Tab-separated table of C-alpha atoms in Angstrom:
chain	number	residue	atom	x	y	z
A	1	UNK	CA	-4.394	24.242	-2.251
A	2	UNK	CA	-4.396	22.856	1.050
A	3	UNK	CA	-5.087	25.233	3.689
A	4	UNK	CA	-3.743	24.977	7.623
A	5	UNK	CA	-6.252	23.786	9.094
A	6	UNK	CA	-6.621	20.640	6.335
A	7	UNK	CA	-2.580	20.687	7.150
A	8	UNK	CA	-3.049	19.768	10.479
A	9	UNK	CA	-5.407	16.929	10.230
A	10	UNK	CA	-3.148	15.538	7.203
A	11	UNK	CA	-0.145	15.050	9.037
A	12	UNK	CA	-1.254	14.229	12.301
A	13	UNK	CA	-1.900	10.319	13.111
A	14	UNK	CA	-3.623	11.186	16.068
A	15	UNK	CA	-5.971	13.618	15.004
A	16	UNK	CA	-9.192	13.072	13.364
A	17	UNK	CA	-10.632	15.711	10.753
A	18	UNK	CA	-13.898	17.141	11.198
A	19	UNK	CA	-15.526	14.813	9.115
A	20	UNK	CA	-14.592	11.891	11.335
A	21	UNK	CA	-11.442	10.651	9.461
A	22	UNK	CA	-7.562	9.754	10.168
A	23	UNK	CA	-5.795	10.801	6.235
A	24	UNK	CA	-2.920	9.058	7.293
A	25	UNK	CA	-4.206	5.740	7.753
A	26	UNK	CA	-5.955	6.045	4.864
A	27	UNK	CA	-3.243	7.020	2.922
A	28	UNK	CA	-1.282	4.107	4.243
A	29	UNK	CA	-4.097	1.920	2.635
A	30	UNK	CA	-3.263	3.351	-0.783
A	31	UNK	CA	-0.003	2.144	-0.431
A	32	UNK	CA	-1.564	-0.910	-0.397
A	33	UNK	CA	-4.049	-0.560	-2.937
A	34	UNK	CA	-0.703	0.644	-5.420
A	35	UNK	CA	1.002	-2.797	-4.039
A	36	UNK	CA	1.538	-5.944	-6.215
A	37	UNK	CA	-1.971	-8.145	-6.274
A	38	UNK	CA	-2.141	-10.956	-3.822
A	39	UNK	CA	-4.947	-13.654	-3.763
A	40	UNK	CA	-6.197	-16.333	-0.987
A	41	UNK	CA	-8.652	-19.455	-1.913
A	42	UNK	CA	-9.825	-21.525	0.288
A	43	UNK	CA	-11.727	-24.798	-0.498
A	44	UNK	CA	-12.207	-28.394	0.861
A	45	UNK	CA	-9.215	-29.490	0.538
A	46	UNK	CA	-6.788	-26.897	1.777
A	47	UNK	CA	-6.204	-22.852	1.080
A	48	UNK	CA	-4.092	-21.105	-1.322
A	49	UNK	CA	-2.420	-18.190	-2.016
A	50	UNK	CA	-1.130	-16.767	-4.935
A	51	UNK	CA	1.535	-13.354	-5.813
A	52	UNK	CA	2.160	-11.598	-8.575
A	53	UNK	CA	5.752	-10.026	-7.884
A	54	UNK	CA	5.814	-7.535	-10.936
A	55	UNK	CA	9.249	-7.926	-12.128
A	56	UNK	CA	10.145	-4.804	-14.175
A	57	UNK	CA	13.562	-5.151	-14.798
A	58	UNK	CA	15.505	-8.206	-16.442
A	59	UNK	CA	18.490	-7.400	-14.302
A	60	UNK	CA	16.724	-8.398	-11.190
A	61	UNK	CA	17.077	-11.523	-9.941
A	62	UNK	CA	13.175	-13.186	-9.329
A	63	UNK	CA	14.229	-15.213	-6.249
A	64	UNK	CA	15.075	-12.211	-4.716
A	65	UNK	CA	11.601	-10.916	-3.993
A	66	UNK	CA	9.905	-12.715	-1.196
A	67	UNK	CA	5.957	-12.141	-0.794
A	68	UNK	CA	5.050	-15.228	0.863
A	69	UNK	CA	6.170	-15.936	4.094
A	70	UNK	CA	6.358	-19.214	5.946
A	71	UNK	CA	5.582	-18.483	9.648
A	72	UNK	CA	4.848	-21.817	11.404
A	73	UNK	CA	4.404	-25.202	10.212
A	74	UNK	CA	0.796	-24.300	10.278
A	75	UNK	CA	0.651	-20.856	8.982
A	76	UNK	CA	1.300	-18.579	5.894
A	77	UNK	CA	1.228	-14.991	4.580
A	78	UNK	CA	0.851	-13.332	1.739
A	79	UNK	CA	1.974	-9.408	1.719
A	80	UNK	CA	0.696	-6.214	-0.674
A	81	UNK	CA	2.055	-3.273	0.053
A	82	UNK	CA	5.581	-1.828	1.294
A	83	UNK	CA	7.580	-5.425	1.394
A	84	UNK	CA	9.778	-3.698	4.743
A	85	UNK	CA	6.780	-3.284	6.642
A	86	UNK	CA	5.461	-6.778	5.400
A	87	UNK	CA	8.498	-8.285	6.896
A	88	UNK	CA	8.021	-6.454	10.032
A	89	UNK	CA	4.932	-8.039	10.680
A	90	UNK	CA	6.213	-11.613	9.166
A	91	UNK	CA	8.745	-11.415	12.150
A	92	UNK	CA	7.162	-10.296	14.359
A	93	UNK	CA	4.300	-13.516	13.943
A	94	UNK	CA	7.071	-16.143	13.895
A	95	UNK	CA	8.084	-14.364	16.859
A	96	UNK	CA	4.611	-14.841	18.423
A	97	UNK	CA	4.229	-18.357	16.858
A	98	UNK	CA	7.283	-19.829	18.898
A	99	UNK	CA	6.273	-17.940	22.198
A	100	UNK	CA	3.324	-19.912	22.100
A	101	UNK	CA	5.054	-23.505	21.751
A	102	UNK	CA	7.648	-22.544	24.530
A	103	UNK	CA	5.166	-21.643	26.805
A	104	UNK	CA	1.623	-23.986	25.828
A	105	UNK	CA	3.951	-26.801	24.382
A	106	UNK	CA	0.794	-26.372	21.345
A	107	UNK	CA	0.947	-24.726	17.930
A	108	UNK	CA	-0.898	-21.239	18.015
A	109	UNK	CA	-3.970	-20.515	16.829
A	110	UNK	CA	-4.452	-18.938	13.190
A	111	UNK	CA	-7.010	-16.611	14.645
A	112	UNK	CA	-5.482	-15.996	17.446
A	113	UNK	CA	-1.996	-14.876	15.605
A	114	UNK	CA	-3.930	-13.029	13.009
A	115	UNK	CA	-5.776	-10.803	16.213
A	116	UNK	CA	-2.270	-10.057	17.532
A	117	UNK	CA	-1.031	-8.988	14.590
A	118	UNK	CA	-4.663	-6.735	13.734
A	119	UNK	CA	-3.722	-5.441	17.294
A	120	UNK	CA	-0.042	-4.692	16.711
A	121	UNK	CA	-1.162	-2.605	13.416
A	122	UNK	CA	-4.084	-0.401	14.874
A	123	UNK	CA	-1.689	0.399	18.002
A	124	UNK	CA	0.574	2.679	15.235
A	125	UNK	CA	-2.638	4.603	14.474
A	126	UNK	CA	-3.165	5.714	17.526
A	127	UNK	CA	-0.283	6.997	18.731
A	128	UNK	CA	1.861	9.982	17.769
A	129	UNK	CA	6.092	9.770	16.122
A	130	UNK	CA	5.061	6.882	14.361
A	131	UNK	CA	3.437	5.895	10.490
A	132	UNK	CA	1.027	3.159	10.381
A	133	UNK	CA	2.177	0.185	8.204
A	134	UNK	CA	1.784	0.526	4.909
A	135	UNK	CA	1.015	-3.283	4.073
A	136	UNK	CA	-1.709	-5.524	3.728
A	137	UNK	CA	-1.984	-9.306	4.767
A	138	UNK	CA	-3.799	-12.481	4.114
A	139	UNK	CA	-3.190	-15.099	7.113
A	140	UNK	CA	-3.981	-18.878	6.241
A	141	UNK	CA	-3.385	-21.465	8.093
A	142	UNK	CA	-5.160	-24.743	10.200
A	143	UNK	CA	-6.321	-24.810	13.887
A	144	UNK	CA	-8.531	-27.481	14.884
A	145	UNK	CA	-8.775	-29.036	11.088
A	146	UNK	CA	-10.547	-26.208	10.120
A	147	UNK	CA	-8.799	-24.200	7.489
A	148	UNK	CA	-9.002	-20.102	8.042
A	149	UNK	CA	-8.107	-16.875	6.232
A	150	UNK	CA	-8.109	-13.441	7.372
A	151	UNK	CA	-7.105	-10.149	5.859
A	152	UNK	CA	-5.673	-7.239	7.497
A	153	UNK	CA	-4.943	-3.566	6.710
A	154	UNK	CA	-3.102	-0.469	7.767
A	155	UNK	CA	-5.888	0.573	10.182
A	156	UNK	CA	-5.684	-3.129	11.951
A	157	UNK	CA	-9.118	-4.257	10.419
A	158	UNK	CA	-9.091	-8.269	10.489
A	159	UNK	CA	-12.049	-9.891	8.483
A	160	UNK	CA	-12.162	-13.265	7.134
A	161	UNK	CA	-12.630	-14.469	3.803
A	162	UNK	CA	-13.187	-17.436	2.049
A	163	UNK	CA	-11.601	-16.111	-1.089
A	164	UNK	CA	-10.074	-12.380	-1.339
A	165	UNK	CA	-7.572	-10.113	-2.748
A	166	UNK	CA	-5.375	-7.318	-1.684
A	167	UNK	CA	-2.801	-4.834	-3.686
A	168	UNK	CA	-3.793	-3.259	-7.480
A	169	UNK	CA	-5.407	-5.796	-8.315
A	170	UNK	CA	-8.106	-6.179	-5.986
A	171	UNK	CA	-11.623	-4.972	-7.852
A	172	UNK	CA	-10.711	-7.232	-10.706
A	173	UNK	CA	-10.198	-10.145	-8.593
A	174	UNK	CA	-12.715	-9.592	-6.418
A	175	UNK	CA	-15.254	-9.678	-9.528
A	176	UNK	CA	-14.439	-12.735	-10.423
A	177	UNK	CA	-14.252	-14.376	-7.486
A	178	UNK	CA	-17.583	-13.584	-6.984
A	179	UNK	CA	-18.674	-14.810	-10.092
A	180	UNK	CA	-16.669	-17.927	-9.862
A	181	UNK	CA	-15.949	-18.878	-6.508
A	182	UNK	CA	-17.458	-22.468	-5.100
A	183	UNK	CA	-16.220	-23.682	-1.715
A	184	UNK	CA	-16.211	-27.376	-3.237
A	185	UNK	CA	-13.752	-26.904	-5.329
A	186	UNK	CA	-10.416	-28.937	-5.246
A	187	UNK	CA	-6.787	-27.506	-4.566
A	188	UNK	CA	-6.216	-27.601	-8.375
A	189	UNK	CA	-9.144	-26.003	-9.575
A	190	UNK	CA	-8.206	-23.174	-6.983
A	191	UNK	CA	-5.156	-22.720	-7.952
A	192	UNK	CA	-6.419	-21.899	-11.374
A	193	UNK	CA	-9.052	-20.155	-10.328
A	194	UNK	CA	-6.477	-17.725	-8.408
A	195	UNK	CA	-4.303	-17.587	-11.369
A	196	UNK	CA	-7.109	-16.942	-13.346
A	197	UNK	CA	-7.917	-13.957	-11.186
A	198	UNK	CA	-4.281	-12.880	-11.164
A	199	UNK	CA	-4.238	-13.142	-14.761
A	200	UNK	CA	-7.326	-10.856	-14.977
A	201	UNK	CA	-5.594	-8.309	-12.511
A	202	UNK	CA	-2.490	-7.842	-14.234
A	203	UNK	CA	-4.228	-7.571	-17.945
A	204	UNK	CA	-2.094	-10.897	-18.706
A	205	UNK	CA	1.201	-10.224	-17.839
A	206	UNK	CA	3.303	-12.939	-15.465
A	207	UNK	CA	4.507	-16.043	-16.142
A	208	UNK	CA	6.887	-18.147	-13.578
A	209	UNK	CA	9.185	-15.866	-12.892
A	210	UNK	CA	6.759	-13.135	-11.550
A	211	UNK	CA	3.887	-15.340	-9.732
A	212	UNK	CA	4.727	-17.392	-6.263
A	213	UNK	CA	2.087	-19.534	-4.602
A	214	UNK	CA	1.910	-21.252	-1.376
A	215	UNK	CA	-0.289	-23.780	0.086
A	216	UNK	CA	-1.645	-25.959	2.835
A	217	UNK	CA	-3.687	-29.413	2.153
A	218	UNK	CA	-5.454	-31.148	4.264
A	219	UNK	CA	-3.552	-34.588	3.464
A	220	UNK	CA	0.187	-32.841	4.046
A	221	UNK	CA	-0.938	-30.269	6.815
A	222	UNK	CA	1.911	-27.897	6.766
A	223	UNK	CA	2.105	-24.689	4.823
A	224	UNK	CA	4.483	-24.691	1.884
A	225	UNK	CA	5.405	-22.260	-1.187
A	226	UNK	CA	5.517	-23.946	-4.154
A	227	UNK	CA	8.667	-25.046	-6.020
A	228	UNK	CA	9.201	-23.452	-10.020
A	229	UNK	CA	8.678	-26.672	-11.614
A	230	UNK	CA	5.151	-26.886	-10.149
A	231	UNK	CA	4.308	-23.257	-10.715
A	232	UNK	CA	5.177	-23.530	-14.312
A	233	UNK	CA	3.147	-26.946	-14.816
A	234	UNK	CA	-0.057	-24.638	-13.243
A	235	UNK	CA	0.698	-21.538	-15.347
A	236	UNK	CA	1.333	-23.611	-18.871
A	237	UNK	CA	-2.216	-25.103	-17.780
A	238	UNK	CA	-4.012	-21.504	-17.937
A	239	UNK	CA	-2.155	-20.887	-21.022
């Protein structure tokens, strides 16, 4: 059983616990950690990034849950976590992304977009009357003809990655990418390398209704989520 003191420093954002720690921003990352799995490649040719959506009813409609986002031309997110506070965020960076065409007539910079948002999501744990987010993103995107990818939590971390994963799923996916991962691989062979990892994370279980992927190529240069038909040609490939 809890007692006050412990009470205090558990509900407070604001207030660290004697042992140097903010529970609620932690507990915000377990939100994350119980979200659906989300993977980000990126290769050679381009950078990918792949959702499970964990469909657990048959009455739901699939096209109804969104966990990639499209937020410039450029640029694309993934989300694990609380989907509300995911779209938060997404709208918030198109928001960002457009105020930096009106006023530099250029498109914005991945890592630039990705700081602002790291800096929008440590500003909630620091102040009091509001929760930090409970979602985690990957950012991909190209700036310069250099492709990036950053992750960010609840506490407004931002790292990059050539290949991660965030949500459930992440250990599992994070084992094999270590094992498997080669930066020369092609856009294909990532794909099914993220799948791959997917598959791994969710013991088996998705097929074309529950896994969305987006990508950005070199050769095209614009961000884009995948339509069914090619998902399915990927997925009966791993099968």
């Amino acid at each position: 059983m809890m007692n006050n003191n412990q009470a205090a420093y558990d509900r407070a954002i604001t207030v660290f616990s004697p042992d140097g720690r903010l529970y609620q921003v932690e507990y915000a990352r377990e939100a994350v950690k119980r979200g659906t799995t989300a993977v980000g490649i990126k290769c050679q040719e381009g950078v990918v990034l792949i959702v499970d959506k964990r469909i657990n009813s048959r009455l739901l409609e699939a096209n109804s849950i969104e966990k990639i986002f499209r937020i410039d031309e450029h640029i694309g997110v993934a989300s694990s976590g609380l989907v509300g506070d995911a779209r938060a965020l997404v709208d918030r960076a198109r928001i960002e992304a457009q105020i930096n065409r009106v006023t530099y007539d250029e498109p914005i910079d991945v890592e630039t977009l990705s700081k602002k948002l790291g800096d929008h999501m440590q500003t909630y744990t620091q102040f009091g009357g509001a929760r930090p987010y409970g979602t985690a993103l990957l950012i991909t995107g190209i700036s310069d003809g250099q492709f990036r990818l950053f992750e960010t939590d609840p506490s407004g971390t931002l790292l990059e990655y050539k290949a991660t994963g965030i949500g459930t799923g992440r250990p599992a996916v994070m084992k094999l990418f270590e094992e498997e991962y080669t930066f020369e691989c092609t856009i294909s062979e990532a794909i099914a390398l993220g799948l791959k990892a997917l598959h791994e994370a969710t013991e088996g279980k998705f097929d074309v209704n529950t896994v969305e992927i987006g990508v950005i190529t070199q050769k095209e240069g614009e961000f884009r989520k995948m339509s069914r038909e090619e998902v399915a040609s990927y997925i009966e490939q791993q099968q």
